[in-house]
Amino acid sequence: MEHPGDQAPSPRGFFRSWRRLYAAVLLTAFSAYVLLFVFSRIFAP
Amino acid sequence: MQPLDWIVVAAYFGLIITVGYWTGRGNRGLEDYFLARRSMPWYAMGLSVMATQASAITLVGTTGQAYVDGMRFIQIYFALPIAMVILCVTLVPLFYRARVFTAYEYLEQRCGPHTRSLTSLLFLFGRALSGAVVIYAPSVVLSVVFSLDETLTILIIGGFATIYTALGGMRAVMWVETWQMLIILLGILFCLGSVIWGLPEEVSLGEALRLAGSTGRLETLSFDTDPRQTYTVWTGLLGGLFLMLSYFGCDQSQVQRYLTGRSLRESRLSLIFNAFAKLPVQFVILLTGALLFVFYQFERPPVLFDPVTLAETRAAQPEAMAAMEARYETAFAERRTAALDYAEADGVSSEAALKERYVAADLAFQETRAEAVRTAAEVKGEPWSDTNHVFPTFVFTQLPPGVVGLILIAVLAAAMSTVESELSALSTASVVDFYRRFRNRFVRGPTSDRHDLIAGRIGILFWGTVATGAALYMGRLGSAVEAVNRVGSFFYGPILGAFVLAAVFPNRGARRAFPAVLCGVAAVWAADLVPRALGIEGVSYLYYNLIGTAVTVGAGLALGRVAGGDAREAGTR
């Protein structure tokens, strides 16, 4: 049985393609690592 | 526990029973019972995926770990967002289009029936053990609260989760898990708020963070390249990536969550939701533990957080414990004064000296406590730590009525959501991967949906009994957090290797996946056992997944090449 999501599974809104959404995930993850590094350096010098 | 707490607990059970009954009606076949009619929206799957991973260990063990050791544990989750993207691109569409019930069913199409049976069997073995651990962990909390026997609490939690899961089916379990995860998130925020609220008036949040930081509790990143270290950026990114890929991509308890999606889009979004949310949630839980450490700078903590062991140790060695507790009292008073002086010294010239004094006082205090823990271990005659008792002690001695109930139900929800997922996954794998394939040998005539449904329920009851029984022996495993990850790590890597062979090398190595998986398991066991036998420290257990995957894929390709050569030779004769 075919589902609508099989053929046109793009996310809506700003993330018009899966590629953009994946890029946003990876960018957010990288930002989180940087923020944790800054947090570490501020409070645990 | 005050009447208000009991009302909160009763409301929780009322909520999950209502949601479970309302959403779990009308199961007619295995697709209804195990895959919720493939009708779930992304947010329910996303929260359910998160609830499955967030066991009671997450709340109880992780906060305790941050209290004792700091926030380094967060590095294990660094690769989770990367793993989610990889899975969304690779395995999720493959599973979805294959319309399978279990991840291992997919392997049959590419690698043959034996590989499916082997990987499913490894999953069943590994998960039956970890199901036991996730039943055991909350019993620690409840035995502290009610001074109940741990055996009794294990039987209550395991028994309730088993019966509930057997009756409701997947749709009920997932909607209940959605609510349970919301309760867990609320509980986590209340925990953090309560710890901050409990700090003395003269200590601001910034000063509290400075105190935690000066003793290394806020060290979140380590760039140590030693592969024997578990909590480093490199181990987290490399070893953690393979752990996350294996867990979310090949472990039926997680795969089953997103197989229930009403479309591929919904299934993918549920994983993306976790990619965004997991690190912040884990950060808040660990920060709670680190701030708990600061809280106990000003409020004297018990010399041992487990009251039962404390009483036993005092009874066995009264004079030694009395002397130790007197030293402990003095060390606490000195540390408290030093902490206050340092907290108020922000920016003054003597700050460095005050920090040094505070760190030295903390070290002296920790040494006294470590001495008490060693004495308790000697009395018990086995390795022992009270890490898992830190958080429950805070909750039940410091928090007001109502909040205690809320955090108790958050711990219960975390425990039950993981147990429910484990049991439904174990039952699905046993019924779909084994019973349905081989039942013709045992059952005469055609079987109906009703027959399958009964088999599914019996599967849940069976695995619930196994996990509860094994939980009774889990108390000696040490830190529950390490234990869950460790047991799973032995089989995760080789199973992931089989999926890599199936998806990436369908024509070269997939048909040799069965012996390749056995090679992978042997390699992981060797990586664990050989260093122990030689008396040296081996690589971190997080690398076991990488080793298992690499050896399985390598062996599969090598065996495939040999078989290919044989076939060509046979063809030329």
Coordinates of C-alpha atoms in Angstrom, one line a residue:
Chain A
M1 CA 0.0 0.0 0.0
E2 CA 1.4 3.4 -1.0
H3 CA 1.4 6.2 1.6
P4 CA 1.6 9.9 0.7
G5 CA 4.8 10.2 2.7
D6 CA 6.6 7.7 0.5
Q7 CA 6.5 9.8 -2.6
A8 CA 6.7 13.4 -1.3
P9 CA 8.3 13.2 2.1
S10 CA 9.7 16.8 2.3
P11 CA 9.3 18.6 5.6
R12 CA 7.2 21.8 5.4
G13 CA 8.0 25.4 6.1
F14 CA 11.5 26.8 6.2
F15 CA 13.1 23.4 5.7
R16 CA 11.8 22.8 2.2
S17 CA 14.0 19.8 1.6
W18 CA 15.4 17.0 3.7
R19 CA 18.9 18.1 2.8
R20 CA 18.3 21.5 4.4
L21 CA 16.9 19.9 7.5
Y22 CA 19.8 17.5 7.8
A23 CA 22.2 20.4 7.4
A24 CA 20.3 22.3 10.2
V25 CA 20.6 19.3 12.5
L26 CA 24.4 19.0 11.9
L27 CA 24.9 22.7 12.3
T28 CA 22.9 22.7 15.5
A29 CA 25.0 19.8 16.8
F30 CA 28.2 21.6 16.0
S31 CA 26.9 24.8 17.7
A32 CA 26.1 22.7 20.8
Y33 CA 29.7 21.3 20.9
V34 CA 31.1 24.9 20.7
L35 CA 28.7 26.1 23.4
L36 CA 29.7 23.3 25.7
F37 CA 33.3 24.2 25.1
V38 CA 32.7 27.8 26.0
F39 CA 30.6 26.7 29.0
S40 CA 33.5 24.5 30.1
R41 CA 36.1 27.3 29.7
I42 CA 34.0 29.9 31.6
F43 CA 33.2 27.8 34.6
A44 CA 35.9 25.2 34.7
P45 CA 39.1 27.1 33.6
Chain B
M1 CA 5.4 10.7 51.3
Q2 CA 2.6 13.1 52.1
P3 CA -1.1 12.7 51.1
L4 CA -0.5 15.2 48.2
D5 CA 2.3 12.9 46.8
W6 CA -0.1 9.9 46.9
I7 CA -2.7 12.0 45.0
V8 CA 0.0 12.8 42.3
V9 CA 0.9 9.1 42.1
A10 CA -2.7 8.0 41.9
A11 CA -3.4 10.6 39.2
Y12 CA -0.4 9.2 37.2
F13 CA -1.7 5.7 37.3
G14 CA -5.2 7.0 36.5
L15 CA -3.8 8.8 33.5
I16 CA -1.9 6.0 32.0
I17 CA -4.6 3.4 32.6
T18 CA -7.2 5.8 30.9
V19 CA -4.9 6.6 27.9
G20 CA -3.8 3.0 27.6
Y21 CA -7.4 1.7 27.7
W22 CA -8.7 4.4 25.3
T23 CA -6.0 4.0 22.7
G24 CA -5.4 0.3 23.0
R25 CA -8.9 -1.0 22.1
G26 CA -9.6 -3.0 19.0
N27 CA -6.4 -4.9 18.4
R28 CA -7.2 -7.4 15.7
G29 CA -3.9 -8.7 14.3
L30 CA -0.2 -8.4 14.7
E31 CA 0.0 -5.2 12.7
D32 CA -2.4 -3.6 15.2
Y33 CA -0.8 -5.2 18.2
F34 CA 2.9 -4.7 17.4
L35 CA 2.9 -1.7 15.0
A36 CA -0.1 0.4 16.1
R37 CA -1.7 -0.1 12.7
R38 CA 1.2 2.0 11.3
S39 CA -0.7 5.1 12.2
M40 CA 1.4 7.2 14.6
P41 CA 2.3 10.9 14.1
W42 CA 6.0 12.0 14.4
Y43 CA 5.7 13.8 17.7
A44 CA 4.3 10.7 19.5
M45 CA 7.0 8.5 17.9
G46 CA 9.7 11.1 18.7
L47 CA 8.6 11.3 22.4
S48 CA 8.3 7.5 22.5
V49 CA 11.8 7.0 21.1
M50 CA 13.1 9.4 23.7
A51 CA 11.1 7.7 26.5
T52 CA 12.4 4.3 25.5
Q53 CA 16.0 5.5 25.9
A54 CA 15.3 7.6 29.0
S55 CA 15.1 4.9 31.6
A56 CA 15.0 5.5 35.3
I57 CA 18.7 5.1 35.1
T58 CA 18.8 8.3 33.2
L59 CA 17.3 10.2 36.1
V60 CA 18.7 8.3 39.0
G61 CA 22.1 7.2 37.8
T62 CA 23.1 10.1 35.6
T63 CA 22.4 12.8 38.2
G64 CA 24.4 10.7 40.7
Q65 CA 27.2 10.3 38.1
A66 CA 27.4 14.1 37.6
Y67 CA 27.4 14.6 41.4
V68 CA 30.3 12.2 41.8
D69 CA 32.2 12.6 38.6
G70 CA 30.9 15.7 36.8
M71 CA 29.3 16.3 33.4
R72 CA 31.8 14.4 31.2
F73 CA 29.1 11.8 30.5
I74 CA 27.4 14.1 28.0
Q75 CA 30.1 13.3 25.4
I76 CA 28.6 9.9 24.9
Y77 CA 25.7 11.6 23.2
F78 CA 27.7 13.8 20.9
A79 CA 27.3 11.6 17.9
L80 CA 23.5 11.2 18.3
P81 CA 22.5 13.9 15.9
I82 CA 24.9 12.7 13.3
A83 CA 23.6 9.1 13.7
M84 CA 20.1 10.3 13.3
V85 CA 20.8 12.0 10.0
I86 CA 22.7 8.9 8.7
L87 CA 19.7 6.6 9.7
C88 CA 17.2 9.0 8.1
V89 CA 19.1 8.7 4.8
T90 CA 19.9 5.0 4.9
L91 CA 18.0 2.4 7.1
V92 CA 14.7 4.2 7.8
P93 CA 13.6 4.3 4.2
L94 CA 14.7 0.7 3.6
F95 CA 12.8 -0.5 6.6
Y96 CA 9.8 1.5 5.8
R97 CA 9.5 0.4 2.2
A98 CA 10.2 -3.2 3.1
R99 CA 7.1 -3.1 5.4
V100 CA 8.8 -5.3 8.0
F101 CA 7.8 -5.9 11.6
T102 CA 11.3 -6.3 12.8
A103 CA 14.6 -4.9 11.7
Y104 CA 16.0 -8.4 11.4
E105 CA 13.2 -9.4 9.0
Y106 CA 14.8 -7.0 6.5
L107 CA 18.1 -8.9 6.8
E108 CA 16.4 -12.1 5.5
Q109 CA 15.7 -10.4 2.2
R110 CA 19.4 -9.6 1.6
C111 CA 21.4 -12.0 3.8
G112 CA 19.2 -15.1 4.1
P113 CA 17.1 -16.6 6.9
H114 CA 20.0 -17.8 9.1
T115 CA 21.3 -14.2 9.5
R116 CA 17.9 -13.0 10.4
S117 CA 17.6 -15.7 13.1
L118 CA 21.1 -15.1 14.4
T119 CA 20.7 -11.3 14.7
S120 CA 17.3 -11.6 16.2
L121 CA 18.6 -14.1 18.7
L122 CA 21.5 -11.8 19.7
F123 CA 19.0 -9.0 20.2
L124 CA 16.8 -11.2 22.4
F125 CA 19.7 -12.3 24.5
G126 CA 21.2 -8.8 25.0
R127 CA 17.8 -7.2 25.6
A128 CA 16.6 -9.8 28.0
L129 CA 19.5 -8.8 30.2
S130 CA 19.2 -5.1 29.9
G131 CA 15.4 -5.3 30.5
A132 CA 16.4 -6.7 33.8
V133 CA 18.7 -3.7 34.6
V134 CA 16.0 -1.2 33.7
I135 CA 13.6 -2.9 36.1
Y136 CA 16.2 -3.0 38.8
A137 CA 17.2 0.7 38.7
P138 CA 13.9 2.2 40.0
S139 CA 13.7 -0.4 42.7
V140 CA 16.7 1.5 44.2
V141 CA 14.6 4.6 44.5
L142 CA 11.5 2.9 45.9
S143 CA 13.5 0.9 48.4
V144 CA 14.9 4.1 49.8
V145 CA 11.4 5.8 49.9
F146 CA 9.4 3.1 51.5
S147 CA 12.2 1.1 53.2
L148 CA 10.9 -1.9 51.2
D149 CA 12.7 -5.0 50.2
E150 CA 14.3 -4.5 46.8
T151 CA 13.0 -7.9 45.7
L152 CA 9.4 -6.9 46.4
T153 CA 9.8 -3.6 44.4
I154 CA 11.3 -5.4 41.4
L155 CA 8.4 -7.8 41.4
I156 CA 5.9 -4.9 41.6
I157 CA 7.5 -2.8 38.7
G158 CA 8.2 -5.8 36.5
G159 CA 4.8 -7.3 37.1
F160 CA 2.8 -4.1 36.4
A161 CA 4.7 -3.2 33.3
T162 CA 4.3 -6.8 31.9
I163 CA 0.6 -7.1 32.4
Y164 CA -0.1 -3.5 31.2
T165 CA 2.0 -4.0 28.0
A166 CA 0.4 -7.4 27.3
L167 CA -3.1 -6.0 27.5
G168 CA -2.7 -2.7 25.6
G169 CA -0.5 -3.5 22.6
M170 CA 1.8 -1.0 20.7
R171 CA -0.7 1.8 20.1
A172 CA -1.6 2.0 23.8
V173 CA 2.1 1.7 24.8
M174 CA 3.2 4.5 22.5
W175 CA 0.5 7.0 23.5
V176 CA 1.2 6.2 27.1
E177 CA 4.9 6.7 26.5
T178 CA 4.2 10.0 24.9
W179 CA 2.5 11.1 28.2
Q180 CA 5.2 9.5 30.2
M181 CA 7.9 11.4 28.4
L182 CA 6.1 14.7 29.0
I183 CA 5.9 13.8 32.7
I184 CA 9.7 12.9 32.6
L185 CA 10.5 16.3 31.0
L186 CA 8.4 18.1 33.6
G187 CA 10.1 16.1 36.3
I188 CA 13.6 17.0 35.0
L189 CA 12.7 20.7 34.9
F190 CA 11.3 20.5 38.5
C191 CA 14.5 18.7 39.7
L192 CA 16.7 21.5 38.2
G193 CA 14.4 24.2 39.6
S194 CA 14.3 22.5 43.1
V195 CA 18.1 22.2 43.3
I196 CA 18.6 25.9 42.3
W197 CA 15.8 26.9 44.7
G198 CA 17.5 24.9 47.5
L199 CA 20.8 26.8 47.3
P200 CA 21.5 29.2 50.2
E201 CA 20.4 32.8 49.6
E202 CA 23.9 34.2 49.6
V203 CA 24.9 31.9 46.8
S204 CA 23.8 32.9 43.3
L205 CA 23.5 30.6 40.3
G206 CA 26.7 32.0 38.8
E207 CA 28.5 31.4 42.1
A208 CA 27.1 27.9 42.3
L209 CA 28.4 27.2 38.8
R210 CA 31.8 28.6 39.8
L211 CA 32.0 26.3 42.8
A212 CA 31.0 23.3 40.7
G213 CA 33.5 24.3 38.0
S214 CA 36.4 24.7 40.4
T215 CA 36.1 21.0 41.4
G216 CA 35.8 19.8 37.8
R217 CA 32.1 19.0 37.9
L218 CA 31.4 21.2 34.8
E219 CA 34.2 19.7 32.7
T220 CA 32.1 18.7 29.7
L221 CA 34.8 18.2 27.1
S222 CA 38.0 16.2 27.2
F223 CA 40.3 16.1 24.1
D224 CA 42.3 13.2 25.5
T225 CA 43.2 10.9 22.6
D226 CA 43.6 7.8 24.8
P227 CA 41.2 5.2 23.4
R228 CA 40.9 3.6 26.9
Q229 CA 39.1 6.7 28.1
T230 CA 35.3 6.5 27.7
Y231 CA 34.3 10.1 28.3
T232 CA 36.3 12.0 25.7
V233 CA 35.2 13.9 22.6
W234 CA 36.9 11.4 20.2
T235 CA 35.4 8.3 21.9
G236 CA 32.0 10.0 22.0
L237 CA 32.1 11.0 18.4
L238 CA 33.6 7.8 17.0
G239 CA 32.7 5.1 19.4
G240 CA 29.4 6.8 20.3
L241 CA 28.5 7.2 16.6
F242 CA 28.5 3.4 16.2
L243 CA 26.7 2.9 19.5
M244 CA 23.9 5.3 18.4
L245 CA 23.7 3.8 14.8
S246 CA 23.5 0.3 16.3
Y247 CA 21.0 1.3 19.0
F248 CA 18.6 3.5 16.9
G249 CA 19.1 1.6 13.6
C250 CA 19.3 -2.1 14.6
D251 CA 17.8 -2.5 18.0
Q252 CA 14.2 -3.6 17.7
S253 CA 13.1 -1.7 20.8
Q254 CA 13.9 1.5 18.9
V255 CA 13.2 0.4 15.3
Q256 CA 9.7 -0.7 16.3
R257 CA 8.9 2.9 17.4
Y258 CA 9.5 4.4 14.0
L259 CA 8.0 1.5 12.1
T260 CA 4.7 2.6 13.5
G261 CA 4.8 5.8 11.5
R262 CA 1.9 6.7 9.2
S263 CA 4.4 7.7 6.5
L264 CA 8.1 7.7 5.9
R265 CA 8.1 11.5 6.5
E266 CA 6.7 11.0 10.0
S267 CA 9.2 8.3 10.8
R268 CA 12.1 10.5 9.8
L269 CA 10.8 13.5 11.6
S270 CA 10.6 11.5 14.9
L271 CA 14.3 10.8 14.7
I272 CA 15.1 14.4 13.7
F273 CA 13.1 15.5 16.8
N274 CA 15.5 13.4 18.9
A275 CA 18.5 14.8 17.1
F276 CA 17.5 18.3 18.2
A277 CA 16.2 17.5 21.7
K278 CA 18.5 14.8 23.2
L279 CA 21.6 16.8 23.9
P280 CA 19.8 19.7 25.7
V281 CA 17.7 17.2 27.8
Q282 CA 20.9 15.3 28.8
F283 CA 22.6 18.6 29.6
V284 CA 19.8 19.6 32.0
I285 CA 19.9 16.2 33.8
L286 CA 23.7 16.4 34.2
L287 CA 23.6 20.0 35.3
T288 CA 21.1 19.0 38.0
G289 CA 23.6 16.5 39.3
A290 CA 26.4 19.0 39.2
L291 CA 24.3 21.6 41.1
L292 CA 23.3 18.9 43.6
F293 CA 27.0 18.7 44.4
V294 CA 26.9 22.4 45.1
F295 CA 23.7 22.1 47.2
Y296 CA 25.5 19.5 49.4
Q297 CA 28.3 22.0 50.0
F298 CA 26.0 23.9 52.4
E299 CA 23.6 21.1 53.5
R300 CA 25.5 18.2 55.2
P301 CA 25.0 15.1 53.1
P302 CA 24.9 11.7 54.9
V303 CA 28.3 10.0 55.0
L304 CA 26.7 7.2 52.9
F305 CA 23.7 8.0 50.7
D306 CA 22.2 4.5 51.1
P307 CA 20.6 4.5 54.7
V308 CA 20.4 0.7 54.8
T309 CA 24.1 0.2 54.0
L310 CA 25.0 3.0 56.4
A311 CA 23.1 1.2 59.3
E312 CA 24.8 -2.1 58.4
T313 CA 28.3 -0.5 58.3
R314 CA 27.7 1.3 61.6
A315 CA 26.6 -1.9 63.2
A316 CA 29.5 -3.9 61.9
Q317 CA 32.2 -1.4 62.7
P318 CA 30.8 1.0 65.3
E319 CA 34.1 2.4 66.6
A320 CA 35.7 2.9 63.2
M321 CA 32.6 4.5 61.8
A322 CA 32.1 6.8 64.8
A323 CA 35.7 8.1 64.4
M324 CA 35.2 8.4 60.6
E325 CA 31.9 10.3 61.0
A326 CA 33.5 12.8 63.4
R327 CA 36.3 13.5 60.8
Y328 CA 33.6 13.7 58.2
E329 CA 31.7 16.4 60.2
T330 CA 34.8 18.5 60.7
A331 CA 35.7 18.2 57.0
F332 CA 32.2 19.2 56.0
A333 CA 32.3 22.3 58.2
E334 CA 35.7 23.3 56.8
R335 CA 34.6 22.8 53.3
R336 CA 31.3 24.8 53.9
T337 CA 33.2 27.8 55.2
A338 CA 35.8 27.6 52.4
A339 CA 33.0 27.3 49.8
L340 CA 31.2 30.4 51.1
D341 CA 34.4 32.4 51.2
Y342 CA 35.2 31.4 47.7
A343 CA 31.7 32.0 46.4
E344 CA 31.7 35.6 47.7
A345 CA 35.3 36.3 46.5
D346 CA 34.4 36.9 42.8
G347 CA 36.9 39.3 41.4
V348 CA 38.9 40.0 44.6
S349 CA 42.7 39.7 44.7
S350 CA 42.6 36.7 47.1
E351 CA 40.3 34.7 44.8
A352 CA 43.0 32.3 43.6
A353 CA 44.1 31.5 47.2
L354 CA 40.5 31.1 48.3
K355 CA 39.8 28.7 45.4
E356 CA 42.9 26.7 46.3
R357 CA 41.7 26.5 49.9
Y358 CA 38.2 25.4 48.8
V359 CA 39.5 22.8 46.4
A360 CA 41.8 21.4 49.1
A361 CA 38.9 21.3 51.6
D362 CA 36.7 19.5 49.1
L363 CA 39.5 16.9 48.4
A364 CA 39.8 16.3 52.2
F365 CA 36.0 15.9 52.4
Q366 CA 35.9 13.5 49.5
E367 CA 38.7 11.4 50.9
T368 CA 36.8 10.9 54.2
R369 CA 33.7 9.9 52.2
A370 CA 35.7 7.5 50.0
E371 CA 37.0 5.9 53.2
A372 CA 33.4 5.4 54.4
V373 CA 32.5 3.9 51.0
R374 CA 35.5 1.5 51.2
T375 CA 34.5 0.5 54.7
A376 CA 30.9 -0.2 53.5
A377 CA 32.3 -2.3 50.6
E378 CA 34.5 -4.3 53.1
V379 CA 31.4 -4.9 55.3
K380 CA 29.4 -6.0 52.3
G381 CA 32.3 -8.1 50.9
E382 CA 31.8 -6.8 47.3
P383 CA 32.5 -3.7 45.2
W384 CA 29.9 -1.1 46.2
S385 CA 29.0 2.5 45.4
D386 CA 26.1 4.7 46.5
T387 CA 26.0 6.8 43.2
N388 CA 22.4 5.7 42.5
H389 CA 21.3 6.8 46.0
V390 CA 22.4 10.5 45.7
F391 CA 19.4 11.8 43.8
P392 CA 16.7 9.9 45.6
T393 CA 18.1 11.0 48.9
F394 CA 17.9 14.6 47.8
V395 CA 14.3 14.2 46.6
F396 CA 12.9 12.5 49.6
T397 CA 14.7 14.6 52.3
Q398 CA 14.7 18.1 50.7
L399 CA 11.7 18.6 48.5
P400 CA 8.2 19.7 49.4
P401 CA 5.0 17.5 49.2
G402 CA 3.6 17.3 45.7
V403 CA 7.0 17.8 44.1
V404 CA 8.2 14.5 45.7
G405 CA 5.2 12.8 44.1
L406 CA 5.9 14.4 40.7
I407 CA 9.5 13.3 40.7
L408 CA 8.6 9.9 41.9
I409 CA 6.1 9.5 38.9
A410 CA 8.8 10.8 36.6
V411 CA 11.1 8.1 37.7
L412 CA 8.3 5.5 37.5
A413 CA 7.4 6.8 34.0
A414 CA 11.0 6.5 32.9
A415 CA 11.3 3.0 34.2
M416 CA 8.0 1.8 32.9
S417 CA 8.3 3.3 29.4
T418 CA 11.6 1.6 28.9
V419 CA 10.3 -1.7 30.2
E420 CA 7.2 -1.5 28.0
S421 CA 9.3 -0.9 24.9
E422 CA 11.7 -3.7 25.8
L423 CA 8.9 -6.2 26.3
S424 CA 7.0 -5.4 23.2
A425 CA 10.2 -5.5 21.1
L426 CA 11.3 -8.8 22.7
S427 CA 7.8 -10.3 22.0
T428 CA 7.7 -9.0 18.4
A429 CA 11.2 -10.5 17.7
S430 CA 10.3 -13.9 19.2
V431 CA 6.8 -14.1 17.6
V432 CA 7.6 -12.6 14.1
D433 CA 11.2 -13.8 13.7
F434 CA 10.8 -17.3 15.2
Y435 CA 7.3 -18.4 16.1
R436 CA 5.5 -17.4 12.9
R437 CA 8.2 -18.8 10.7
F438 CA 8.4 -22.2 12.4
R439 CA 4.9 -22.6 13.9
N440 CA 3.8 -25.0 11.1
R441 CA 6.0 -27.6 12.8
F442 CA 3.9 -27.2 16.0
V443 CA 0.4 -26.0 15.0
R444 CA -1.8 -27.9 12.6
G445 CA -4.1 -26.1 10.2
P446 CA -4.4 -22.4 9.3
T447 CA -3.8 -19.8 12.1
S448 CA -6.0 -16.7 12.5
D449 CA -5.2 -13.1 13.6
R450 CA -6.6 -14.1 17.0
H451 CA -4.0 -16.9 17.2
D452 CA -1.2 -14.4 16.4
L453 CA -2.5 -11.9 19.0
I454 CA -2.5 -14.5 21.7
A455 CA 1.0 -15.5 20.7
G456 CA 2.1 -11.9 21.0
R457 CA 0.6 -11.6 24.5
I458 CA 2.2 -14.8 25.6
G459 CA 5.5 -13.5 24.3
I460 CA 5.2 -10.3 26.4
L461 CA 4.2 -12.3 29.5
F462 CA 7.2 -14.7 28.9
W463 CA 9.8 -11.9 28.5
G464 CA 8.4 -9.9 31.4
T465 CA 8.9 -12.9 33.6
V466 CA 12.4 -13.5 32.3
A467 CA 13.4 -9.8 32.8
T468 CA 11.9 -9.6 36.2
G469 CA 13.5 -12.8 37.3
A470 CA 17.0 -11.7 36.1
A471 CA 16.5 -8.2 37.7
L472 CA 16.6 -9.9 41.0
Y473 CA 20.4 -10.6 40.4
M474 CA 21.3 -7.3 38.9
G475 CA 22.2 -5.5 42.2
R476 CA 25.9 -6.6 41.9
L477 CA 26.6 -5.0 38.5
G478 CA 27.9 -1.7 39.9
S479 CA 26.9 1.5 38.2
A480 CA 23.6 0.8 36.3
V481 CA 24.5 3.3 33.6
E482 CA 27.6 1.5 32.6
A483 CA 25.9 -1.9 32.9
V484 CA 23.2 -1.2 30.4
N485 CA 25.6 0.2 27.8
R486 CA 28.1 -2.5 28.4
V487 CA 25.8 -5.5 27.9
G488 CA 24.3 -4.0 24.8
S489 CA 27.7 -3.2 23.3
F490 CA 28.7 -6.8 23.0
F491 CA 26.2 -7.5 20.2
Y492 CA 25.3 -4.1 18.8
G493 CA 28.4 -3.7 16.6
P494 CA 28.2 -7.1 14.8
I495 CA 24.4 -6.6 14.2
L496 CA 25.1 -3.2 12.7
G497 CA 27.8 -4.8 10.6
A498 CA 25.2 -7.2 9.2
F499 CA 23.0 -4.3 8.2
V500 CA 25.9 -2.5 6.5
L501 CA 26.6 -5.7 4.5
A502 CA 22.9 -6.0 3.6
A503 CA 22.4 -2.3 2.6
V504 CA 25.8 -1.4 1.1
F505 CA 27.2 -4.7 -0.2
P506 CA 24.1 -6.8 -1.2
N507 CA 26.0 -8.6 -3.9
R508 CA 29.5 -8.9 -2.3
G509 CA 29.2 -9.7 1.4
A510 CA 25.6 -10.0 2.3
R511 CA 25.3 -13.7 1.7
R512 CA 28.2 -14.3 4.1
A513 CA 26.7 -12.2 6.9
F514 CA 26.0 -15.1 9.2
P515 CA 29.6 -16.2 9.7
A516 CA 30.7 -12.6 9.5
V517 CA 28.4 -11.7 12.5
L518 CA 29.9 -14.6 14.5
C519 CA 33.4 -13.2 13.7
G520 CA 32.3 -9.8 14.8
V521 CA 30.9 -11.1 18.2
A522 CA 34.2 -13.1 18.7
A523 CA 36.2 -9.9 18.0
V524 CA 34.2 -7.9 20.6
W525 CA 34.5 -10.6 23.2
A526 CA 38.3 -10.8 22.5
A527 CA 38.5 -7.0 22.9
D528 CA 36.9 -7.3 26.3
L529 CA 38.4 -10.5 27.6
V530 CA 42.0 -10.5 26.3
P531 CA 43.1 -7.2 28.1
R532 CA 41.5 -8.6 31.3
A533 CA 43.3 -11.8 31.0
L534 CA 46.6 -10.0 30.5
G535 CA 45.8 -7.6 33.4
I536 CA 46.0 -4.5 31.2
E537 CA 43.4 -1.9 30.5
G538 CA 41.6 -2.4 27.1
V539 CA 39.9 0.2 24.9
S540 CA 36.7 1.9 26.1
Y541 CA 33.6 -0.2 25.8
L542 CA 32.2 2.4 23.4
Y543 CA 34.7 1.2 20.8
Y544 CA 33.3 -2.3 20.9
N545 CA 30.6 -1.2 18.4
L546 CA 33.2 0.1 16.0
I547 CA 35.3 -3.1 16.4
G548 CA 32.2 -5.4 16.0
T549 CA 31.0 -3.5 12.9
A550 CA 34.4 -3.3 11.2
V551 CA 35.2 -7.0 11.8
T552 CA 31.8 -8.1 10.6
V553 CA 31.9 -6.0 7.4
G554 CA 35.5 -7.0 6.8
A555 CA 34.8 -10.7 7.4
G556 CA 31.7 -10.6 5.2
L557 CA 33.6 -9.0 2.3
A558 CA 36.5 -11.4 2.7
L559 CA 34.3 -14.5 2.8
G560 CA 32.2 -13.1 0.0
R561 CA 35.4 -12.8 -2.1
V562 CA 36.5 -16.3 -1.3
A563 CA 33.0 -17.7 -2.1
G564 CA 33.0 -15.7 -5.3
G565 CA 36.3 -17.1 -6.3
D566 CA 35.1 -20.6 -5.6
A567 CA 32.0 -20.0 -7.7
R568 CA 34.1 -18.7 -10.6
E569 CA 36.5 -21.7 -10.3
A570 CA 33.5 -24.1 -10.3
G571 CA 32.1 -22.3 -13.3
T572 CA 35.3 -22.7 -15.3
R573 CA 35.6 -26.4 -14.7

